[in-house]
PDB file of C-alpha atoms and ligand atoms in Angstrom:
ATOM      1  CA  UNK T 257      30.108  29.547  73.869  1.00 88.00           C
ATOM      2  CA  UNK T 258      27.796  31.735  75.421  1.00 95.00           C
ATOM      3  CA  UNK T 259      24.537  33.079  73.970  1.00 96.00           C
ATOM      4  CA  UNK T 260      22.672  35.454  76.198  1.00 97.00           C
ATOM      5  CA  UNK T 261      18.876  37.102  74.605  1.00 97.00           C
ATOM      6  CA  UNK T 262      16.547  39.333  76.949  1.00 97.00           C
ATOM      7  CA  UNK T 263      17.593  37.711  79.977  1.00 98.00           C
ATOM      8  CA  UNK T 264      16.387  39.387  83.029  1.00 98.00           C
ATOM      9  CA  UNK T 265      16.027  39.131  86.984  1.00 98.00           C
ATOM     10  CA  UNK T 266      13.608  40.377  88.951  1.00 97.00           C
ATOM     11  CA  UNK T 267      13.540  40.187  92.826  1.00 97.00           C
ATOM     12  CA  UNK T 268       9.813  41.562  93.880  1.00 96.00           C
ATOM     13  CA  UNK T 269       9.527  44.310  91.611  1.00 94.00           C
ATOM     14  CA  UNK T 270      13.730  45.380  91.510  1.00 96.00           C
ATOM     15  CA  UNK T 271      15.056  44.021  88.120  1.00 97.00           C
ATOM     16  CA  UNK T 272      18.450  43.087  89.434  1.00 97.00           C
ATOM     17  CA  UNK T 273      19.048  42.316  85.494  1.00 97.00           C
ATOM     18  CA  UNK T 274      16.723  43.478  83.064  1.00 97.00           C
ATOM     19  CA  UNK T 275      17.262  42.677  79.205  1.00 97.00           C
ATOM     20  CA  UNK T 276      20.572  41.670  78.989  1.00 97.00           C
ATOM     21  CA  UNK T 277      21.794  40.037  75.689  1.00 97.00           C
ATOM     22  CA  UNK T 278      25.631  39.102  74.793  1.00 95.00           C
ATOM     23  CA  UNK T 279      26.929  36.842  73.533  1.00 95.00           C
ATOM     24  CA  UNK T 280      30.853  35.318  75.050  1.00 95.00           C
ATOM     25  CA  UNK T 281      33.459  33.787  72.042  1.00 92.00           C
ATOM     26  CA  UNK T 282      35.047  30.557  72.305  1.00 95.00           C
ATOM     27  CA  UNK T 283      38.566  31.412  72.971  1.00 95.00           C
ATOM     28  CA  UNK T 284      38.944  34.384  74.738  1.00 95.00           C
ATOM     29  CA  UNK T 285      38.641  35.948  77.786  1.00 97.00           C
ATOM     30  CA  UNK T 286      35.726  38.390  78.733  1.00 97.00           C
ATOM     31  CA  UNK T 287      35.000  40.305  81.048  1.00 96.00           C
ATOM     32  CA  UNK T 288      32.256  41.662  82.717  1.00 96.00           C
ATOM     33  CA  UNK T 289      32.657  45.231  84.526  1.00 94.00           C
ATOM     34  CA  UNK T 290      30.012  47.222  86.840  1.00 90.00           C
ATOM     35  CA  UNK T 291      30.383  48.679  90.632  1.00 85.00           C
ATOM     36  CA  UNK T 292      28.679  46.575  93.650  1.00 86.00           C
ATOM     37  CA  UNK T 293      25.048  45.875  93.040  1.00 90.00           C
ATOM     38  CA  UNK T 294      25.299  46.088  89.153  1.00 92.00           C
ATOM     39  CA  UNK T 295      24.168  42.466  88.691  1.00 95.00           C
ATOM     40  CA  UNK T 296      26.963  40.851  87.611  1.00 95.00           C
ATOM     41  CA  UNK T 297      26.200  37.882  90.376  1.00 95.00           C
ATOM     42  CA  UNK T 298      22.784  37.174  89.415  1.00 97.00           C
ATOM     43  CA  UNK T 299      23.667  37.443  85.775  1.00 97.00           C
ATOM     44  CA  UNK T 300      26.535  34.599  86.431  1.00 96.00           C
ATOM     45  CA  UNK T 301      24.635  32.588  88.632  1.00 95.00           C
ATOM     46  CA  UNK T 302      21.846  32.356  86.113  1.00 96.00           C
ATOM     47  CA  UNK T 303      24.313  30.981  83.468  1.00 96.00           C
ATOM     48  CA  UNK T 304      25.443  28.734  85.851  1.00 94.00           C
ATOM     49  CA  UNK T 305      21.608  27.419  86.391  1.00 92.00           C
ATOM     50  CA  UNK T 306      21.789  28.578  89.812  1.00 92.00           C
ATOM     51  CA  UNK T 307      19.179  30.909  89.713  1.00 95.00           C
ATOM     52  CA  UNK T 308      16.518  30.579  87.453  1.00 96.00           C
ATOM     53  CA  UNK T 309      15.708  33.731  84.878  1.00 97.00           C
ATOM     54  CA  UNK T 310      12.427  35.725  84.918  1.00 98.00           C
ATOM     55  CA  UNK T 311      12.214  36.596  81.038  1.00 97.00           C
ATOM     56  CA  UNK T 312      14.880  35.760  78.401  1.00 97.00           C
ATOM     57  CA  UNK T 313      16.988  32.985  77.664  1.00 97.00           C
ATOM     58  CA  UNK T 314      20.413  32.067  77.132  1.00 97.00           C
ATOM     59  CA  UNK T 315      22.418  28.965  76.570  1.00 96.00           C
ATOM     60  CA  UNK T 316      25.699  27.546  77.232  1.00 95.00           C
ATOM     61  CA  UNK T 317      27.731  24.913  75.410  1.00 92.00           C
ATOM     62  CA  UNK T 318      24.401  25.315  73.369  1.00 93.00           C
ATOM     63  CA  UNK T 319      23.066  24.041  76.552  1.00 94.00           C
ATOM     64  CA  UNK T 320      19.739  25.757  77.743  1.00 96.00           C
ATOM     65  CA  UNK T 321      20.389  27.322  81.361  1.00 96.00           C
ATOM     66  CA  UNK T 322      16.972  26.303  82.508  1.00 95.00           C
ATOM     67  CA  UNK T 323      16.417  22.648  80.678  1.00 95.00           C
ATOM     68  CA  UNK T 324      19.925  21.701  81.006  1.00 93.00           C
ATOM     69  CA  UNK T 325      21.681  23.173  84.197  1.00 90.00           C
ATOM     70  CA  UNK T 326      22.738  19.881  85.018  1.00 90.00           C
ATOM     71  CA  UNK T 327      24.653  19.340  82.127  1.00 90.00           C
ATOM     72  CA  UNK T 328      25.756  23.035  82.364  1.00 92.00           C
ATOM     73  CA  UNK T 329      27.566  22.696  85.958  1.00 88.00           C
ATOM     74  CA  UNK T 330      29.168  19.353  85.529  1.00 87.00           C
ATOM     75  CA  UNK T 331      30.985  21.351  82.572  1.00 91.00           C
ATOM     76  CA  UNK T 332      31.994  24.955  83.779  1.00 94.00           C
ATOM     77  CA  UNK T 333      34.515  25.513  86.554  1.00 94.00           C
ATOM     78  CA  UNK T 334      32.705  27.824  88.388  1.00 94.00           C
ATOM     79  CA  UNK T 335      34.405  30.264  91.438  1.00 93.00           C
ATOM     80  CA  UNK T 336      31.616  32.196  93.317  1.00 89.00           C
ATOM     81  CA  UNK T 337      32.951  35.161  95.534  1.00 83.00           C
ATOM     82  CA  UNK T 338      31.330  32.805  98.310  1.00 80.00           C
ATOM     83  CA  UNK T 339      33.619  30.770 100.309  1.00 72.00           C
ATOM     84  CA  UNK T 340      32.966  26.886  98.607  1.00 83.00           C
ATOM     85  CA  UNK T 341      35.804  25.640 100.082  1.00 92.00           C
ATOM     86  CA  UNK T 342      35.666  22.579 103.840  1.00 94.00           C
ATOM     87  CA  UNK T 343      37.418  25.014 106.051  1.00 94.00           C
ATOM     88  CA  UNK T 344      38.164  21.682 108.254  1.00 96.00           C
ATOM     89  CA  UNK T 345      39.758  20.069 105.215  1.00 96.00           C
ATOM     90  CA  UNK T 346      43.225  20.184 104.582  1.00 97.00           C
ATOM     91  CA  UNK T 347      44.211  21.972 100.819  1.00 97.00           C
ATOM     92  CA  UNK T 348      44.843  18.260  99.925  1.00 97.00           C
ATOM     93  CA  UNK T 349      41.668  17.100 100.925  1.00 97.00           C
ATOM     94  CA  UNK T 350      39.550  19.541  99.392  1.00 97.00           C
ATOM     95  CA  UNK T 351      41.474  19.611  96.240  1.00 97.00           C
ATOM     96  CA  UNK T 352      40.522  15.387  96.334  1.00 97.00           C
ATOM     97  CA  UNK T 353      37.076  16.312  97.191  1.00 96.00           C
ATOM     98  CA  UNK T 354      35.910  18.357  94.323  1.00 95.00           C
ATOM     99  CA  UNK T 355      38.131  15.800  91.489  1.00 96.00           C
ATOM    100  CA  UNK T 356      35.811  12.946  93.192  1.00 95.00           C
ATOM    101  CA  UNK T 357      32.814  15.200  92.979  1.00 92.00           C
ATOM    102  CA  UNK T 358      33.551  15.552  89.373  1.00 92.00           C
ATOM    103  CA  UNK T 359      34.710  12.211  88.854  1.00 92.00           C
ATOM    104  CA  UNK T 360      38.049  13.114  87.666  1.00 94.00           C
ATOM    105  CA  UNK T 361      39.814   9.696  86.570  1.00 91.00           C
ATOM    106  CA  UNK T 362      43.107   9.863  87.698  1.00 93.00           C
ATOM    107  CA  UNK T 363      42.814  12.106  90.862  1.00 95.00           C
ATOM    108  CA  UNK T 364      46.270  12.208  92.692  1.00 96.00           C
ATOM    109  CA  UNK T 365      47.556  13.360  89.481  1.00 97.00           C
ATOM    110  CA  UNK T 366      45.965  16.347  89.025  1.00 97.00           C
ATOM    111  CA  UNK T 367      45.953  17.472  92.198  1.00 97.00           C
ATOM    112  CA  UNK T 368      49.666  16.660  92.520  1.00 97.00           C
ATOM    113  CA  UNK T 369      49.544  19.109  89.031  1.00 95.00           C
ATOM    114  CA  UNK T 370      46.971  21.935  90.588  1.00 96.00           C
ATOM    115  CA  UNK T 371      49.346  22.281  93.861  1.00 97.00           C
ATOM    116  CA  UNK T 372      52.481  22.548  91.852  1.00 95.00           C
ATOM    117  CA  UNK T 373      50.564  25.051  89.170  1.00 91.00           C
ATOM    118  CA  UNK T 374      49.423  27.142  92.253  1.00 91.00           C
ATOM    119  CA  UNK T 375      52.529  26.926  94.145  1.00 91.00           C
ATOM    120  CA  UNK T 376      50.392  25.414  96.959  1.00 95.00           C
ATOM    121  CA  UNK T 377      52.948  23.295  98.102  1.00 95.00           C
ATOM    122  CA  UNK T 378      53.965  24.378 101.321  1.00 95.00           C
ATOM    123  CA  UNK T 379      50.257  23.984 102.075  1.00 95.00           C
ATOM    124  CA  UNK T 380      49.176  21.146 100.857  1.00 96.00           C
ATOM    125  CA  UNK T 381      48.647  19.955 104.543  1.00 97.00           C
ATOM    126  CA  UNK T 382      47.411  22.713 106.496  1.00 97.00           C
ATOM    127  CA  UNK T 383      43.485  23.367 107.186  1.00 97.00           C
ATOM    128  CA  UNK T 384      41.399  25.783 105.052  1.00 95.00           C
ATOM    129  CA  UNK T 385      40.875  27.921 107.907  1.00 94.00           C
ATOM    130  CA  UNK T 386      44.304  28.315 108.937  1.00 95.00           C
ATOM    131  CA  UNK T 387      45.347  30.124 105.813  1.00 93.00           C
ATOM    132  CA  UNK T 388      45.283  33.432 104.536  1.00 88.00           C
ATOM    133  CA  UNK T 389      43.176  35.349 101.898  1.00 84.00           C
ATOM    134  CA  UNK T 390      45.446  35.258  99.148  1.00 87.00           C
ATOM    135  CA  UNK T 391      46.054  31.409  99.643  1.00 91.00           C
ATOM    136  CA  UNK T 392      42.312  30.556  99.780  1.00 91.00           C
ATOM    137  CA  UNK T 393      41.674  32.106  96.748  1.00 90.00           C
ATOM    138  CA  UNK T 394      44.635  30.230  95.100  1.00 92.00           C
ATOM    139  CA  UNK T 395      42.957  26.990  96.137  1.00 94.00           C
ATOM    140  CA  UNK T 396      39.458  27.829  95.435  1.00 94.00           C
ATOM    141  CA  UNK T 397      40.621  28.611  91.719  1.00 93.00           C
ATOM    142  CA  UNK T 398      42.669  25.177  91.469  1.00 94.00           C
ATOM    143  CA  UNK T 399      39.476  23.929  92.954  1.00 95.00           C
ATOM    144  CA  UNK T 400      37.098  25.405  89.729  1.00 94.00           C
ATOM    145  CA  UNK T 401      39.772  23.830  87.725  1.00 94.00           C
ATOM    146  CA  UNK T 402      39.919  20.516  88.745  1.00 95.00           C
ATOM    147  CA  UNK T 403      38.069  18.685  85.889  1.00 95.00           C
ATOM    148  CA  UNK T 404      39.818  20.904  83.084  1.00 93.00           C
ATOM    149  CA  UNK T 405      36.305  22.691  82.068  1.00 95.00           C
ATOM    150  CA  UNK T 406      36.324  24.360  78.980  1.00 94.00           C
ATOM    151  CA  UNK T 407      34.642  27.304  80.533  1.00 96.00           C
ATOM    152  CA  UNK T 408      35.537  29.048  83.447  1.00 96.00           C
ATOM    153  CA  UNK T 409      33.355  31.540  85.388  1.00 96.00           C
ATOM    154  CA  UNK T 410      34.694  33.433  87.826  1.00 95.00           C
ATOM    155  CA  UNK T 411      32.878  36.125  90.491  1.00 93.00           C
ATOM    156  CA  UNK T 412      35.382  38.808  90.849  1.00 91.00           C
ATOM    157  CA  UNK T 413      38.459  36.264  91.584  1.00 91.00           C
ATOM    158  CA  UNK T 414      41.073  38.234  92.588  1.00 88.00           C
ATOM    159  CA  UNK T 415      39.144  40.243  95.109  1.00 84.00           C
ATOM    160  CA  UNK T 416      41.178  41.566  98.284  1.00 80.00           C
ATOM    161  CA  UNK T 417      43.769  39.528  97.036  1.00 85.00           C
ATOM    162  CA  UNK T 418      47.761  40.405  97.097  1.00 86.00           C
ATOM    163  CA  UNK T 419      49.506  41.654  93.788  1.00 87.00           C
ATOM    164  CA  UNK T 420      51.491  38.471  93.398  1.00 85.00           C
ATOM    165  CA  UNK T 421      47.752  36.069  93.456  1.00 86.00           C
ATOM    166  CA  UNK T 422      46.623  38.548  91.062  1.00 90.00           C
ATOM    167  CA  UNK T 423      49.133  38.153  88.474  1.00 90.00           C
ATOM    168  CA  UNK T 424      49.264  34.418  89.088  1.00 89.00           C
ATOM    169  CA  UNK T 425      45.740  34.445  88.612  1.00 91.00           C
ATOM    170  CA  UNK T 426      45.847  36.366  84.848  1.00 94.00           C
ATOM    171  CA  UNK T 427      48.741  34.222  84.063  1.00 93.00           C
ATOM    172  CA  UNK T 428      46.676  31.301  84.851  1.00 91.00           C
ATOM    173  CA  UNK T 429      43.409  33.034  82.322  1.00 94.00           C
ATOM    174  CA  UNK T 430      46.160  33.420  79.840  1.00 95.00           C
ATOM    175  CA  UNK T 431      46.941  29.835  80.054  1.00 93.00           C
ATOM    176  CA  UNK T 432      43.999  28.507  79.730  1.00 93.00           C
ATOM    177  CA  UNK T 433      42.516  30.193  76.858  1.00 95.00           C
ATOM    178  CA  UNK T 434      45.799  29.706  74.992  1.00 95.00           C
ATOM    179  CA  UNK T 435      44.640  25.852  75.745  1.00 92.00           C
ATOM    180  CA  UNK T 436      41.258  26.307  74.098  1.00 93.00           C
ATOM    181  CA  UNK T 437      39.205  27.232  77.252  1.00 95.00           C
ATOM    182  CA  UNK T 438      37.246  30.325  77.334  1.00 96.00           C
ATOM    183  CA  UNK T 439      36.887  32.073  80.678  1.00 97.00           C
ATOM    184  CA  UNK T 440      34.051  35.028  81.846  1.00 97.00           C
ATOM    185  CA  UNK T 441      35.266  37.165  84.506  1.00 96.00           C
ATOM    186  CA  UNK T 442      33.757  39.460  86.628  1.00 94.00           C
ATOM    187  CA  UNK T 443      35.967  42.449  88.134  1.00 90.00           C
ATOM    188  CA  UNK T 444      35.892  46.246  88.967  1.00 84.00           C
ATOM    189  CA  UNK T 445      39.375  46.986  88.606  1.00 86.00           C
ATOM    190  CA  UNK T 446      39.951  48.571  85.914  1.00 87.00           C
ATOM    191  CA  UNK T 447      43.394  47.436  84.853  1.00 88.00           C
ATOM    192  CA  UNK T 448      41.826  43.870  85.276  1.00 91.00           C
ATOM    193  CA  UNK T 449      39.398  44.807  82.306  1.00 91.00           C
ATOM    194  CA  UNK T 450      42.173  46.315  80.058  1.00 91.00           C
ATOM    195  CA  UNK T 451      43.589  42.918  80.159  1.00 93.00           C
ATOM    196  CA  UNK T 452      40.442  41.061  78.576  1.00 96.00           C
ATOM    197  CA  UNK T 453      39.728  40.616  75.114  1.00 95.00           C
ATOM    198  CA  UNK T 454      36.007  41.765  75.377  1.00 96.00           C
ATOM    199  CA  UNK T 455      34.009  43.512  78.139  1.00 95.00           C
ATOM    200  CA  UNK T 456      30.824  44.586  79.118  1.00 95.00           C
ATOM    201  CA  UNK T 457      29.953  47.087  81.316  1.00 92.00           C
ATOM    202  CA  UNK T 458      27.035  46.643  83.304  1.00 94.00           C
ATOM    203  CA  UNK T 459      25.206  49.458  84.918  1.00 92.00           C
ATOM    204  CA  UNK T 460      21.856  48.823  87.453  1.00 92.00           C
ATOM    205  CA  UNK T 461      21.477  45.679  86.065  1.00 96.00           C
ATOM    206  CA  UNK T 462      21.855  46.820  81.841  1.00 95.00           C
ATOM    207  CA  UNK T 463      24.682  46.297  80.216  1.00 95.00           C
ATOM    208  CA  UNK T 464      25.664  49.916  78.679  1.00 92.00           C
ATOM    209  CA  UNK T 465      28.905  48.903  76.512  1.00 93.00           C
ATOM    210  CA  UNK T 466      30.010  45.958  75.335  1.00 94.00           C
ATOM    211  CA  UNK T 467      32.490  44.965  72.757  1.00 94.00           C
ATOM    212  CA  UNK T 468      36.291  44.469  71.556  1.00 94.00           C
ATOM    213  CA  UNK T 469      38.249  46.204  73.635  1.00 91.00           C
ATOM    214  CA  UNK T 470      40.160  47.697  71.071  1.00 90.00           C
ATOM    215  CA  UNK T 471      37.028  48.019  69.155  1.00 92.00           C
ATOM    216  CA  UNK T 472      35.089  49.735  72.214  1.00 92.00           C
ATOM    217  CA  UNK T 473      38.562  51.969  72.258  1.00 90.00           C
ATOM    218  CA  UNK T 474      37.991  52.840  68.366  1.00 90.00           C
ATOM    219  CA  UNK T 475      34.477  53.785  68.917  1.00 89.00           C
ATOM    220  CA  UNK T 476      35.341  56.570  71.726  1.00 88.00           C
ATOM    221  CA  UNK T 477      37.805  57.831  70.022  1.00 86.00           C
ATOM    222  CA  UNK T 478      36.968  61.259  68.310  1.00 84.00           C
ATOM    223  CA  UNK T 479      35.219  61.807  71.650  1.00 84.00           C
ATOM    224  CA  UNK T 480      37.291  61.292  74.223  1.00 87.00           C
ATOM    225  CA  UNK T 481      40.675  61.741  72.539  1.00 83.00           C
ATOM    226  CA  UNK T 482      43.519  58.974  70.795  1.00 82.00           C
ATOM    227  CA  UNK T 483      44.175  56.280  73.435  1.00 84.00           C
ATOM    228  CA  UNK T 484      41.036  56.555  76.014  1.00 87.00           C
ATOM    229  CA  UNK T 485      41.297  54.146  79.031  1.00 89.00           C
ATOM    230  CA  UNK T 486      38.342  51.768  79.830  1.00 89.00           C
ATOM    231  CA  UNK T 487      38.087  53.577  82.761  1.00 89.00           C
ATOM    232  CA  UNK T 488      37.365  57.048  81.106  1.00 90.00           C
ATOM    233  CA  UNK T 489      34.654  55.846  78.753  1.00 90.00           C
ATOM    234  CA  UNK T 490      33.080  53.856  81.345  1.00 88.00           C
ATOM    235  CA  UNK T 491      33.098  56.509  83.509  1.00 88.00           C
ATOM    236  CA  UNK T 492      31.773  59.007  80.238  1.00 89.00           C
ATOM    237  CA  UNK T 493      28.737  56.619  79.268  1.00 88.00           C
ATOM    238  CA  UNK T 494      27.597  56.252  82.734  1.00 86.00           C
ATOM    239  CA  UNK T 495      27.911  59.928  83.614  1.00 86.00           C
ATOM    240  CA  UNK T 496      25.580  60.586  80.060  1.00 84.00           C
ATOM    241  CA  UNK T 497      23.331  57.939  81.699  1.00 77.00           C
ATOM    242  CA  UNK T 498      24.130  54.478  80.377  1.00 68.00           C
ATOM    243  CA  UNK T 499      22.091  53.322  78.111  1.00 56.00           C
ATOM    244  CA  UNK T 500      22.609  56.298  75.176  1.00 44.00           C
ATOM    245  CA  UNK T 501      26.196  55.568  73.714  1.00 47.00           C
ATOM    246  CA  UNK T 502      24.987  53.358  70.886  1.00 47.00           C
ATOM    247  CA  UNK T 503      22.696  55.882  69.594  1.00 39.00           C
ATOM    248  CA  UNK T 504      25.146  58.895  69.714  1.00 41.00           C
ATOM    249  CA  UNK T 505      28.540  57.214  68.553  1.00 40.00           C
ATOM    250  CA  UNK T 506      27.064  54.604  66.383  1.00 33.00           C
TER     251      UNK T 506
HETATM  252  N1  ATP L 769      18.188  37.065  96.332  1.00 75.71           N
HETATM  253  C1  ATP L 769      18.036  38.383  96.209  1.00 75.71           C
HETATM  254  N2  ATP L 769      16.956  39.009  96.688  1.00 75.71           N
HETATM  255  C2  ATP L 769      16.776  40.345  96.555  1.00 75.71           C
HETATM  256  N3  ATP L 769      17.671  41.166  95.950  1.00 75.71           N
HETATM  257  C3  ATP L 769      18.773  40.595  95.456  1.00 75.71           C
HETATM  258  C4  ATP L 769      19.029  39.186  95.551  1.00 75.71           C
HETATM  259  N4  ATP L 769      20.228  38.920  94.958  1.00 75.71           N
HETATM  260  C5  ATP L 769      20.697  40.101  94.510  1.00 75.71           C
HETATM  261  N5  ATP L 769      19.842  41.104  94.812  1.00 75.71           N
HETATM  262  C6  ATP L 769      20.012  42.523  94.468  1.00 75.71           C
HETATM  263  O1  ATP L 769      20.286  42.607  93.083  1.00 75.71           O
HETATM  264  C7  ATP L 769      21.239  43.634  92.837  1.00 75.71           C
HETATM  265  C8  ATP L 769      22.399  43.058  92.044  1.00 75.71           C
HETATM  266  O2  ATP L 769      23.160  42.211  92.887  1.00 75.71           O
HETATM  267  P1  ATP L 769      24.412  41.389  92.363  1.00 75.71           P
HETATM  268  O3  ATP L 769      24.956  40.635  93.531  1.00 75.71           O
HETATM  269  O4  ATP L 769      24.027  40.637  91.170  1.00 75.71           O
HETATM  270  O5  ATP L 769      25.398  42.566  91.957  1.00 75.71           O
HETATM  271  P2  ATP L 769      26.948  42.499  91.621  1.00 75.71           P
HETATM  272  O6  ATP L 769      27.155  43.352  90.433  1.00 75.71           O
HETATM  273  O7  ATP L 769      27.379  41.089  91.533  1.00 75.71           O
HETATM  274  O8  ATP L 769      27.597  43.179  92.876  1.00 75.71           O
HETATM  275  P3  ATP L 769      28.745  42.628  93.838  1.00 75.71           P
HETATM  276  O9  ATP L 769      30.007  42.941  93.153  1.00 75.71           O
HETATM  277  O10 ATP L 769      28.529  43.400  95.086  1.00 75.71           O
HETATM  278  O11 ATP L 769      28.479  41.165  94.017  1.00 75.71           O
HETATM  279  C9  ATP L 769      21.645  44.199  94.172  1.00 75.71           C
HETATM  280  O12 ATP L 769      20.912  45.389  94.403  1.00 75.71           O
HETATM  281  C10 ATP L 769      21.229  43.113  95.149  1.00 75.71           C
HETATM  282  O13 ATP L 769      20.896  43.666  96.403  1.00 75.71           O
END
């Protein structure tokens, strides 16, 4: 779904991403991990052909993210942590905006089906700007979703958001890829990335692990005990400096 080889960022000299390569499976849900500043942004918004790469390549839908970013965007469902909702528009109307944009055929069905999915009803009337955190989020992922894409990409989603969104948010990634879709996340809570079927973690713009989780789990485990948590062998192979754990644990 996603094919990713040497791709890297520079901004002046910085290399906001330098020589990442992964690649994402059709099907499941994967997530990418790192603290503020890591480069999981830049990385998305190349894939997304928002930004174009330095060095590398990667492709998308077997799409190249430079040649084709066109084709690229009218197929992903992308949610940027940027606000890309009309704050003057009611849910409604922005809903009905972005299924015109992508020329969605039958339009007052689906967002009749997106409010009732995201329990937006109550809503469905009221300005952008008039509602809270939790509820813009709700509509800005029902906005990403609007043309059924088969690949989602979402910038840390469920940011500041309450415990309910969050869990109607996972439920939602479950749904979908049960459906066929695929979806690449970005997050740094941790119990977000237990819940994905592969992760990378990305560390000053390198990713440092990447795998299965359960895999990534077997691969710690005669060093940091039976059941280690994400969290712990993060938190091991950036404290032994990133880039080494392939090397020692093989
Ligand atoms: N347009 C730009 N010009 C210069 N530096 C940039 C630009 N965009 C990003 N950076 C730098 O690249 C690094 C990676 O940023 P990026 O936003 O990709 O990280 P991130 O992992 O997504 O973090 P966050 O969770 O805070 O968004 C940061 O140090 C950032 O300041």
């Amino acid at each position: 779904m996603i094919e990713i080889r040497g791709l890297t960022r520079r901004f002046g000299s910085f290399r906001a991403v330098d020589d990442v390569s992964l690649t994402v499976t059709p099907g499941k849900i994967f997530g990418l991990i790192g603290a503020n500043g890591a480069g999981k942004t830049t990385l998305i918004r190349m894939l997304c052909g928002l930004l174009p790469p330095s060095e590398g390549s990667a492709s998308v839908f077997g799409c190249d993210i430079v040649k084709d970013r066109y084709r690229i965007r009218e197929r992903i469902g992308y949610m940027s942590q940027k606000f890309s909702l009309y704050p003057d528009l009611t849910v409604w109307e922005n809903l009905d905006f972005y299924a015109r944009l992508y020329g969605v055929s039958d339009r007052r069905n689906r967002v009749e089906e997106l409010v009732e999915e995201f329990r937006l009803k109550e809503s469905v009337r009221r300005p952008v700007y008039a509602l809270g955190g939790g509820l813009r989020q709700r509509v800005a992922f029902a906005a990403a979703l609007v043309h059924s894409p088969l690949l989602l990409i979402l910038d840390e989603p469920t940011s500041g958001v309450d415990p309910l969104t969050r869990r109607l948010f996972w439920e939602q990634l479950y749904e979908r890829t049960e459906r066929g879709a695929t979806v690449l996340v970005t997050t740094h809570y941790m119990d977000e990335a237990e819940r994905c079927d592969e992760v990378a973690l990305m560390n000053r713009g390198r990713i440092v692990v990447s795998g299965g989780v359960r895999e990534i789990r077997d691969r710690f485990r005669s060093r940091l005990g039976e059941r280690p948590s994400l969290e712990d062998i993060f938190a091991d192979v950036i404290r032994r400096g990133g880039d080494d754990d392939k090397q020692e644990l093989g």
